[in-house]
Amino acid sequence: MNKFGYFALSVCLGIAAIGGQVRPVGATPINGAATGLVSPTVSIDFETPSLALGTVATNQFAGVTFGTNFEIRDSVEFANITGKYLDDISSGNPGPIVFDQVLTAVSFNLRSDPGSTTFQAFLSGALVESFSAATNLTNTSNFYGFENILFDEIRLSGAVSNGFNLDNLEFITVPEPSSIALLGLGVIGLGAIRRRRNA
């Protein structure tokens, strides 16, 4: 096999690895950071659209659908959470946060009763990254999330089951042209390998 054949095979294996939910080498948790993402594709502060307090959050915000335990609240400012934010309806896990597109990064402010919260990222139902962190009600370095992985859902568990506040949700979507270009390279590589075998 020549250099082009090895390159095509590498591209195909890379695409297969992405489809198989293999974690990229640069996967980075955002764990108690002072700030969120630098250049998010989407930023949601829960002010727009203007929903009445107590409204259950489902799919009212662009690009994301919330599980069963999120509602709109408004309170005095605390720990980077201002104006409207998401709060728990009742004790228990918040439920999944599902995105309309595949993401490469997400960040959000999170407060909870003191304890350990587990953050999990999934792609098509398969776990791709997980970490646990101490969360509380007062720490101002309270941005959490994931960077440098492919995922379409996050789940929170642990201390958040006793109560949580979530604000300033930001995320970065995978650019569609890049996905199409990668798929095209994979198809070209497969074709080149087949031609070599038939020759």
PDB file of N, CA and C in Angstrom, residues 124-199:
ATOM      1  N   SER A 124     -25.094   9.808  20.858  1.00  0.00           N
ATOM      2  CA  SER A 124     -26.018   8.767  20.406  1.00  0.00           C
ATOM      3  C   SER A 124     -26.240   7.709  21.482  1.00  0.00           C
ATOM      4  N   GLY A 125     -26.333   8.157  22.736  1.00  0.00           N
ATOM      5  CA  GLY A 125     -26.622   7.257  23.845  1.00  0.00           C
ATOM      6  C   GLY A 125     -25.425   6.570  24.474  1.00  0.00           C
ATOM      7  N   ALA A 126     -24.229   6.737  23.897  1.00  0.00           N
ATOM      8  CA  ALA A 126     -23.023   6.101  24.437  1.00  0.00           C
ATOM      9  C   ALA A 126     -22.194   7.129  25.207  1.00  0.00           C
ATOM     10  N   LEU A 127     -21.732   6.748  26.385  1.00  0.00           N
ATOM     11  CA  LEU A 127     -20.927   7.631  27.219  1.00  0.00           C
ATOM     12  C   LEU A 127     -19.575   7.882  26.564  1.00  0.00           C
ATOM     13  N   VAL A 128     -19.191   9.178  26.434  1.00  0.00           N
ATOM     14  CA  VAL A 128     -17.888   9.511  25.853  1.00  0.00           C
ATOM     15  C   VAL A 128     -16.957  10.211  26.841  1.00  0.00           C
ATOM     16  N   GLU A 129     -17.493  10.804  27.901  1.00  0.00           N
ATOM     17  CA  GLU A 129     -16.646  11.504  28.877  1.00  0.00           C
ATOM     18  C   GLU A 129     -17.424  11.665  30.169  1.00  0.00           C
ATOM     19  N   SER A 130     -16.716  11.603  31.300  1.00  0.00           N
ATOM     20  CA  SER A 130     -17.358  11.758  32.607  1.00  0.00           C
ATOM     21  C   SER A 130     -16.336  12.271  33.605  1.00  0.00           C
ATOM     22  N   PHE A 131     -16.777  13.122  34.525  1.00  0.00           N
ATOM     23  CA  PHE A 131     -15.937  13.531  35.645  1.00  0.00           C
ATOM     24  C   PHE A 131     -16.832  13.947  36.795  1.00  0.00           C
ATOM     25  N   SER A 132     -16.266  13.975  37.992  1.00  0.00           N
ATOM     26  CA  SER A 132     -16.993  14.425  39.176  1.00  0.00           C
ATOM     27  C   SER A 132     -16.274  15.623  39.767  1.00  0.00           C
ATOM     28  N   ALA A 133     -17.039  16.526  40.379  1.00  0.00           N
ATOM     29  CA  ALA A 133     -16.464  17.735  40.961  1.00  0.00           C
ATOM     30  C   ALA A 133     -17.262  18.140  42.181  1.00  0.00           C
ATOM     31  N   ALA A 134     -16.587  18.786  43.122  1.00  0.00           N
ATOM     32  CA  ALA A 134     -17.270  19.339  44.283  1.00  0.00           C
ATOM     33  C   ALA A 134     -18.040  20.582  43.838  1.00  0.00           C
ATOM     34  N   THR A 135     -19.339  20.620  44.093  1.00  0.00           N
ATOM     35  CA  THR A 135     -20.168  21.780  43.762  1.00  0.00           C
ATOM     36  C   THR A 135     -20.834  22.274  45.042  1.00  0.00           C
ATOM     37  N   ASN A 136     -21.151  23.570  45.060  1.00  0.00           N
ATOM     38  CA  ASN A 136     -21.785  24.147  46.239  1.00  0.00           C
ATOM     39  C   ASN A 136     -22.591  25.383  45.853  1.00  0.00           C
ATOM     40  N   LEU A 137     -23.045  26.122  46.826  1.00  0.00           N
ATOM     41  CA  LEU A 137     -23.917  27.276  46.589  1.00  0.00           C
ATOM     42  C   LEU A 137     -23.165  28.585  46.468  1.00  0.00           C
ATOM     43  N   THR A 138     -21.889  28.640  46.853  1.00  0.00           N
ATOM     44  CA  THR A 138     -21.210  29.924  46.976  1.00  0.00           C
ATOM     45  C   THR A 138     -20.011  30.128  46.068  1.00  0.00           C
ATOM     46  N   ASN A 139     -19.380  29.078  45.578  1.00  0.00           N
ATOM     47  CA  ASN A 139     -18.168  29.227  44.777  1.00  0.00           C
ATOM     48  C   ASN A 139     -18.457  30.005  43.492  1.00  0.00           C
ATOM     49  N   THR A 140     -17.675  31.044  43.210  1.00  0.00           N
ATOM     50  CA  THR A 140     -17.889  31.821  41.983  1.00  0.00           C
ATOM     51  C   THR A 140     -17.129  31.240  40.789  1.00  0.00           C
ATOM     52  N   SER A 141     -16.204  30.314  41.017  1.00  0.00           N
ATOM     53  CA  SER A 141     -15.584  29.575  39.906  1.00  0.00           C
ATOM     54  C   SER A 141     -16.455  28.348  39.666  1.00  0.00           C
ATOM     55  N   ASN A 142     -17.623  28.588  39.049  1.00  0.00           N
ATOM     56  CA  ASN A 142     -18.630  27.530  38.956  1.00  0.00           C
ATOM     57  C   ASN A 142     -19.098  27.274  37.526  1.00  0.00           C
ATOM     58  N   PHE A 143     -18.159  27.390  36.573  1.00  0.00           N
ATOM     59  CA  PHE A 143     -18.451  26.961  35.208  1.00  0.00           C
ATOM     60  C   PHE A 143     -18.004  25.513  35.063  1.00  0.00           C
ATOM     61  N   TYR A 144     -18.875  24.688  34.509  1.00  0.00           N
ATOM     62  CA  TYR A 144     -18.587  23.272  34.286  1.00  0.00           C
ATOM     63  C   TYR A 144     -18.966  22.915  32.855  1.00  0.00           C
ATOM     64  N   GLY A 145     -18.434  21.803  32.367  1.00  0.00           N
ATOM     65  CA  GLY A 145     -18.788  21.353  31.020  1.00  0.00           C
ATOM     66  C   GLY A 145     -17.699  20.503  30.401  1.00  0.00           C
ATOM     67  N   PHE A 146     -17.662  20.493  29.064  1.00  0.00           N
ATOM     68  CA  PHE A 146     -16.739  19.652  28.314  1.00  0.00           C
ATOM     69  C   PHE A 146     -16.224  20.411  27.100  1.00  0.00           C
ATOM     70  N   GLU A 147     -14.992  20.104  26.703  1.00  0.00           N
ATOM     71  CA  GLU A 147     -14.416  20.637  25.468  1.00  0.00           C
ATOM     72  C   GLU A 147     -13.672  19.520  24.746  1.00  0.00           C
ATOM     73  N   ASN A 148     -13.536  19.685  23.428  1.00  0.00           N
ATOM     74  CA  ASN A 148     -12.728  18.802  22.590  1.00  0.00           C
ATOM     75  C   ASN A 148     -13.213  17.359  22.549  1.00  0.00           C
ATOM     76  N   ILE A 149     -14.530  17.171  22.602  1.00  0.00           N
ATOM     77  CA  ILE A 149     -15.124  15.858  22.378  1.00  0.00           C
ATOM     78  C   ILE A 149     -16.353  16.052  21.499  1.00  0.00           C
ATOM     79  N   LEU A 150     -16.873  14.983  20.952  1.00  0.00           N
ATOM     80  CA  LEU A 150     -18.122  15.022  20.199  1.00  0.00           C
ATOM     81  C   LEU A 150     -19.212  14.419  21.070  1.00  0.00           C
ATOM     82  N   PHE A 151     -20.310  15.161  21.261  1.00  0.00           N
ATOM     83  CA  PHE A 151     -21.400  14.686  22.109  1.00  0.00           C
ATOM     84  C   PHE A 151     -22.684  15.413  21.736  1.00  0.00           C
ATOM     85  N   ASP A 152     -23.832  14.840  22.152  1.00  0.00           N
ATOM     86  CA  ASP A 152     -25.118  15.479  21.873  1.00  0.00           C
ATOM     87  C   ASP A 152     -26.043  15.473  23.082  1.00  0.00           C
ATOM     88  N   GLU A 153     -25.510  15.081  24.240  1.00  0.00           N
ATOM     89  CA  GLU A 153     -26.336  15.026  25.450  1.00  0.00           C
ATOM     90  C   GLU A 153     -25.439  15.112  26.673  1.00  0.00           C
ATOM     91  N   ILE A 154     -25.902  15.814  27.711  1.00  0.00           N
ATOM     92  CA  ILE A 154     -25.204  15.781  28.988  1.00  0.00           C
ATOM     93  C   ILE A 154     -26.188  15.402  30.089  1.00  0.00           C
ATOM     94  N   ARG A 155     -25.652  14.747  31.116  1.00  0.00           N
ATOM     95  CA  ARG A 155     -26.457  14.358  32.269  1.00  0.00           C
ATOM     96  C   ARG A 155     -25.706  14.729  33.537  1.00  0.00           C
ATOM     97  N   LEU A 156     -26.462  15.153  34.543  1.00  0.00           N
ATOM     98  CA  LEU A 156     -25.903  15.537  35.834  1.00  0.00           C
ATOM     99  C   LEU A 156     -26.509  14.649  36.906  1.00  0.00           C
ATOM    100  N   SER A 157     -25.703  14.262  37.891  1.00  0.00           N
ATOM    101  CA  SER A 157     -26.223  13.458  39.003  1.00  0.00           C
ATOM    102  C   SER A 157     -25.391  13.747  40.240  1.00  0.00           C
ATOM    103  N   GLY A 158     -25.827  13.249  41.374  1.00  0.00           N
ATOM    104  CA  GLY A 158     -25.099  13.453  42.615  1.00  0.00           C
ATOM    105  C   GLY A 158     -25.714  14.573  43.436  1.00  0.00           C
ATOM    106  N   ALA A 159     -24.899  15.549  43.840  1.00  0.00           N
ATOM    107  CA  ALA A 159     -25.357  16.637  44.709  1.00  0.00           C
ATOM    108  C   ALA A 159     -26.521  17.415  44.105  1.00  0.00           C
ATOM    109  N   VAL A 160     -26.580  17.494  42.779  1.00  0.00           N
ATOM    110  CA  VAL A 160     -27.665  18.229  42.118  1.00  0.00           C
ATOM    111  C   VAL A 160     -29.035  17.611  42.396  1.00  0.00           C
ATOM    112  N   SER A 161     -29.055  16.355  42.818  1.00  0.00           N
ATOM    113  CA  SER A 161     -30.331  15.701  43.124  1.00  0.00           C
ATOM    114  C   SER A 161     -31.037  16.353  44.311  1.00  0.00           C
ATOM    115  N   ASN A 162     -30.279  17.065  45.143  1.00  0.00           N
ATOM    116  CA  ASN A 162     -30.860  17.747  46.304  1.00  0.00           C
ATOM    117  C   ASN A 162     -31.229  19.195  46.021  1.00  0.00           C
ATOM    118  N   GLY A 163     -30.967  19.664  44.810  1.00  0.00           N
ATOM    119  CA  GLY A 163     -31.290  21.035  44.434  1.00  0.00           C
ATOM    120  C   GLY A 163     -30.174  21.639  43.604  1.00  0.00           C
ATOM    121  N   PHE A 164     -30.527  22.437  42.588  1.00  0.00           N
ATOM    122  CA  PHE A 164     -29.512  23.038  41.726  1.00  0.00           C
ATOM    123  C   PHE A 164     -30.050  24.317  41.091  1.00  0.00           C
ATOM    124  N   ASN A 165     -29.122  25.147  40.615  1.00  0.00           N
ATOM    125  CA  ASN A 165     -29.411  26.298  39.758  1.00  0.00           C
ATOM    126  C   ASN A 165     -28.455  26.215  38.577  1.00  0.00           C
ATOM    127  N   LEU A 166     -28.954  26.463  37.367  1.00  0.00           N
ATOM    128  CA  LEU A 166     -28.131  26.388  36.160  1.00  0.00           C
ATOM    129  C   LEU A 166     -28.383  27.630  35.325  1.00  0.00           C
ATOM    130  N   ASP A 167     -27.314  28.283  34.858  1.00  0.00           N
ATOM    131  CA  ASP A 167     -27.441  29.511  34.074  1.00  0.00           C
ATOM    132  C   ASP A 167     -26.317  29.577  33.045  1.00  0.00           C
ATOM    133  N   ASN A 168     -26.454  30.516  32.108  1.00  0.00           N
ATOM    134  CA  ASN A 168     -25.414  30.819  31.115  1.00  0.00           C
ATOM    135  C   ASN A 168     -24.926  29.582  30.370  1.00  0.00           C
ATOM    136  N   LEU A 169     -25.865  28.872  29.756  1.00  0.00           N
ATOM    137  CA  LEU A 169     -25.541  27.694  28.955  1.00  0.00           C
ATOM    138  C   LEU A 169     -24.966  28.148  27.620  1.00  0.00           C
ATOM    139  N   GLU A 170     -23.747  27.698  27.319  1.00  0.00           N
ATOM    140  CA  GLU A 170     -23.084  28.035  26.063  1.00  0.00           C
ATOM    141  C   GLU A 170     -22.588  26.749  25.414  1.00  0.00           C
ATOM    142  N   PHE A 171     -22.670  26.700  24.080  1.00  0.00           N
ATOM    143  CA  PHE A 171     -22.152  25.512  23.416  1.00  0.00           C
ATOM    144  C   PHE A 171     -21.663  25.819  22.018  1.00  0.00           C
ATOM    145  N   ILE A 172     -20.828  24.900  21.504  1.00  0.00           N
ATOM    146  CA  ILE A 172     -20.243  25.016  20.169  1.00  0.00           C
ATOM    147  C   ILE A 172     -20.672  23.801  19.364  1.00  0.00           C
ATOM    148  N   THR A 173     -21.329  24.049  18.238  1.00  0.00           N
ATOM    149  CA  THR A 173     -21.802  22.963  17.381  1.00  0.00           C
ATOM    150  C   THR A 173     -20.720  22.570  16.376  1.00  0.00           C
ATOM    151  N   VAL A 174     -20.779  21.337  15.922  1.00  0.00           N
ATOM    152  CA  VAL A 174     -19.870  20.868  14.878  1.00  0.00           C
ATOM    153  C   VAL A 174     -20.293  21.514  13.572  1.00  0.00           C
ATOM    154  N   PRO A 175     -19.378  22.195  12.875  1.00  0.00           N
ATOM    155  CA  PRO A 175     -19.743  22.810  11.593  1.00  0.00           C
ATOM    156  C   PRO A 175     -20.143  21.737  10.584  1.00  0.00           C
ATOM    157  N   GLU A 176     -21.305  21.888   9.993  1.00  0.00           N
ATOM    158  CA  GLU A 176     -21.798  20.883   9.045  1.00  0.00           C
ATOM    159  C   GLU A 176     -20.874  20.676   7.847  1.00  0.00           C
ATOM    160  N   PRO A 177     -20.327  21.735   7.201  1.00  0.00           N
ATOM    161  CA  PRO A 177     -19.442  21.488   6.054  1.00  0.00           C
ATOM    162  C   PRO A 177     -18.240  20.614   6.407  1.00  0.00           C
ATOM    163  N   SER A 178     -17.705  20.745   7.617  1.00  0.00           N
ATOM    164  CA  SER A 178     -16.560  19.925   8.017  1.00  0.00           C
ATOM    165  C   SER A 178     -16.947  18.456   8.098  1.00  0.00           C
ATOM    166  N   SER A 179     -18.129  18.192   8.635  1.00  0.00           N
ATOM    167  CA  SER A 179     -18.591  16.813   8.735  1.00  0.00           C
ATOM    168  C   SER A 179     -18.736  16.204   7.350  1.00  0.00           C
ATOM    169  N   ILE A 180     -19.307  16.959   6.428  1.00  0.00           N
ATOM    170  CA  ILE A 180     -19.499  16.471   5.056  1.00  0.00           C
ATOM    171  C   ILE A 180     -18.145  16.246   4.390  1.00  0.00           C
ATOM    172  N   ALA A 181     -17.182  17.157   4.625  1.00  0.00           N
ATOM    173  CA  ALA A 181     -15.855  17.012   4.023  1.00  0.00           C
ATOM    174  C   ALA A 181     -15.166  15.752   4.548  1.00  0.00           C
ATOM    175  N   LEU A 182     -15.274  15.481   5.855  1.00  0.00           N
ATOM    176  CA  LEU A 182     -14.669  14.272   6.419  1.00  0.00           C
ATOM    177  C   LEU A 182     -15.291  13.016   5.825  1.00  0.00           C
ATOM    178  N   LEU A 183     -16.612  13.033   5.712  1.00  0.00           N
ATOM    179  CA  LEU A 183     -17.293  11.879   5.131  1.00  0.00           C
ATOM    180  C   LEU A 183     -16.851  11.679   3.687  1.00  0.00           C
ATOM    181  N   GLY A 184     -16.720  12.775   2.937  1.00  0.00           N
ATOM    182  CA  GLY A 184     -16.268  12.692   1.546  1.00  0.00           C
ATOM    183  C   GLY A 184     -14.876  12.098   1.439  1.00  0.00           C
ATOM    184  N   LEU A 185     -13.964  12.538   2.326  1.00  0.00           N
ATOM    185  CA  LEU A 185     -12.617  11.975   2.322  1.00  0.00           C
ATOM    186  C   LEU A 185     -12.641  10.482   2.611  1.00  0.00           C
ATOM    187  N   GLY A 186     -13.494  10.082   3.522  1.00  0.00           N
ATOM    188  CA  GLY A 186     -13.606   8.662   3.846  1.00  0.00           C
ATOM    189  C   GLY A 186     -14.070   7.849   2.659  1.00  0.00           C
ATOM    190  N   VAL A 187     -15.069   8.355   1.939  1.00  0.00           N
ATOM    191  CA  VAL A 187     -15.585   7.659   0.752  1.00  0.00           C
ATOM    192  C   VAL A 187     -14.518   7.577  -0.331  1.00  0.00           C
ATOM    193  N   ILE A 188     -13.775   8.667  -0.540  1.00  0.00           N
ATOM    194  CA  ILE A 188     -12.693   8.675  -1.531  1.00  0.00           C
ATOM    195  C   ILE A 188     -11.635   7.639  -1.143  1.00  0.00           C
ATOM    196  N   GLY A 189     -11.301   7.601   0.143  1.00  0.00           N
ATOM    197  CA  GLY A 189     -10.302   6.636   0.620  1.00  0.00           C
ATOM    198  C   GLY A 189     -10.741   5.206   0.400  1.00  0.00           C
ATOM    199  N   LEU A 190     -12.009   4.915   0.691  1.00  0.00           N
ATOM    200  CA  LEU A 190     -12.520   3.560   0.466  1.00  0.00           C
ATOM    201  C   LEU A 190     -12.466   3.190  -1.011  1.00  0.00           C
ATOM    202  N   GLY A 191     -12.818   4.161  -1.858  1.00  0.00           N
ATOM    203  CA  GLY A 191     -12.766   3.907  -3.301  1.00  0.00           C
ATOM    204  C   GLY A 191     -11.347   3.628  -3.777  1.00  0.00           C
ATOM    205  N   ALA A 192     -10.384   4.392  -3.252  1.00  0.00           N
ATOM    206  CA  ALA A 192      -8.986   4.200  -3.647  1.00  0.00           C
ATOM    207  C   ALA A 192      -8.482   2.831  -3.210  1.00  0.00           C
ATOM    208  N   ILE A 193      -8.844   2.418  -2.001  1.00  0.00           N
ATOM    209  CA  ILE A 193      -8.417   1.107  -1.508  1.00  0.00           C
ATOM    210  C   ILE A 193      -9.027  -0.002  -2.362  1.00  0.00           C
ATOM    211  N   ARG A 194     -10.288   0.136  -2.716  1.00  0.00           N
ATOM    212  CA  ARG A 194     -10.956  -0.892  -3.538  1.00  0.00           C
ATOM    213  C   ARG A 194     -10.288  -0.989  -4.926  1.00  0.00           C
ATOM    214  N   ARG A 195      -9.963   0.193  -5.531  1.00  0.00           N
ATOM    215  CA  ARG A 195      -9.318   0.174  -6.843  1.00  0.00           C
ATOM    216  C   ARG A 195      -7.964  -0.524  -6.775  1.00  0.00           C
ATOM    217  N   ARG A 196      -7.216  -0.276  -5.703  1.00  0.00           N
ATOM    218  CA  ARG A 196      -5.906  -0.914  -5.524  1.00  0.00           C
ATOM    219  C   ARG A 196      -6.061  -2.429  -5.439  1.00  0.00           C
ATOM    220  N   ARG A 197      -7.054  -2.865  -4.700  1.00  0.00           N
ATOM    221  CA  ARG A 197      -7.263  -4.314  -4.542  1.00  0.00           C
ATOM    222  C   ARG A 197      -7.664  -4.958  -5.850  1.00  0.00           C
ATOM    223  N   ASN A 198      -8.465  -4.260  -6.652  1.00  0.00           N
ATOM    224  CA  ASN A 198      -8.932  -4.821  -7.929  1.00  0.00           C
ATOM    225  C   ASN A 198      -7.848  -4.771  -9.007  1.00  0.00           C
ATOM    226  N   ALA A 199      -6.833  -3.910  -8.818  1.00  0.00           N
ATOM    227  CA  ALA A 199      -5.795  -3.754  -9.851  1.00  0.00           C
ATOM    228  C   ALA A 199      -4.808  -4.913  -9.829  1.00  0.00           C
TER     229      ALA A 199
END
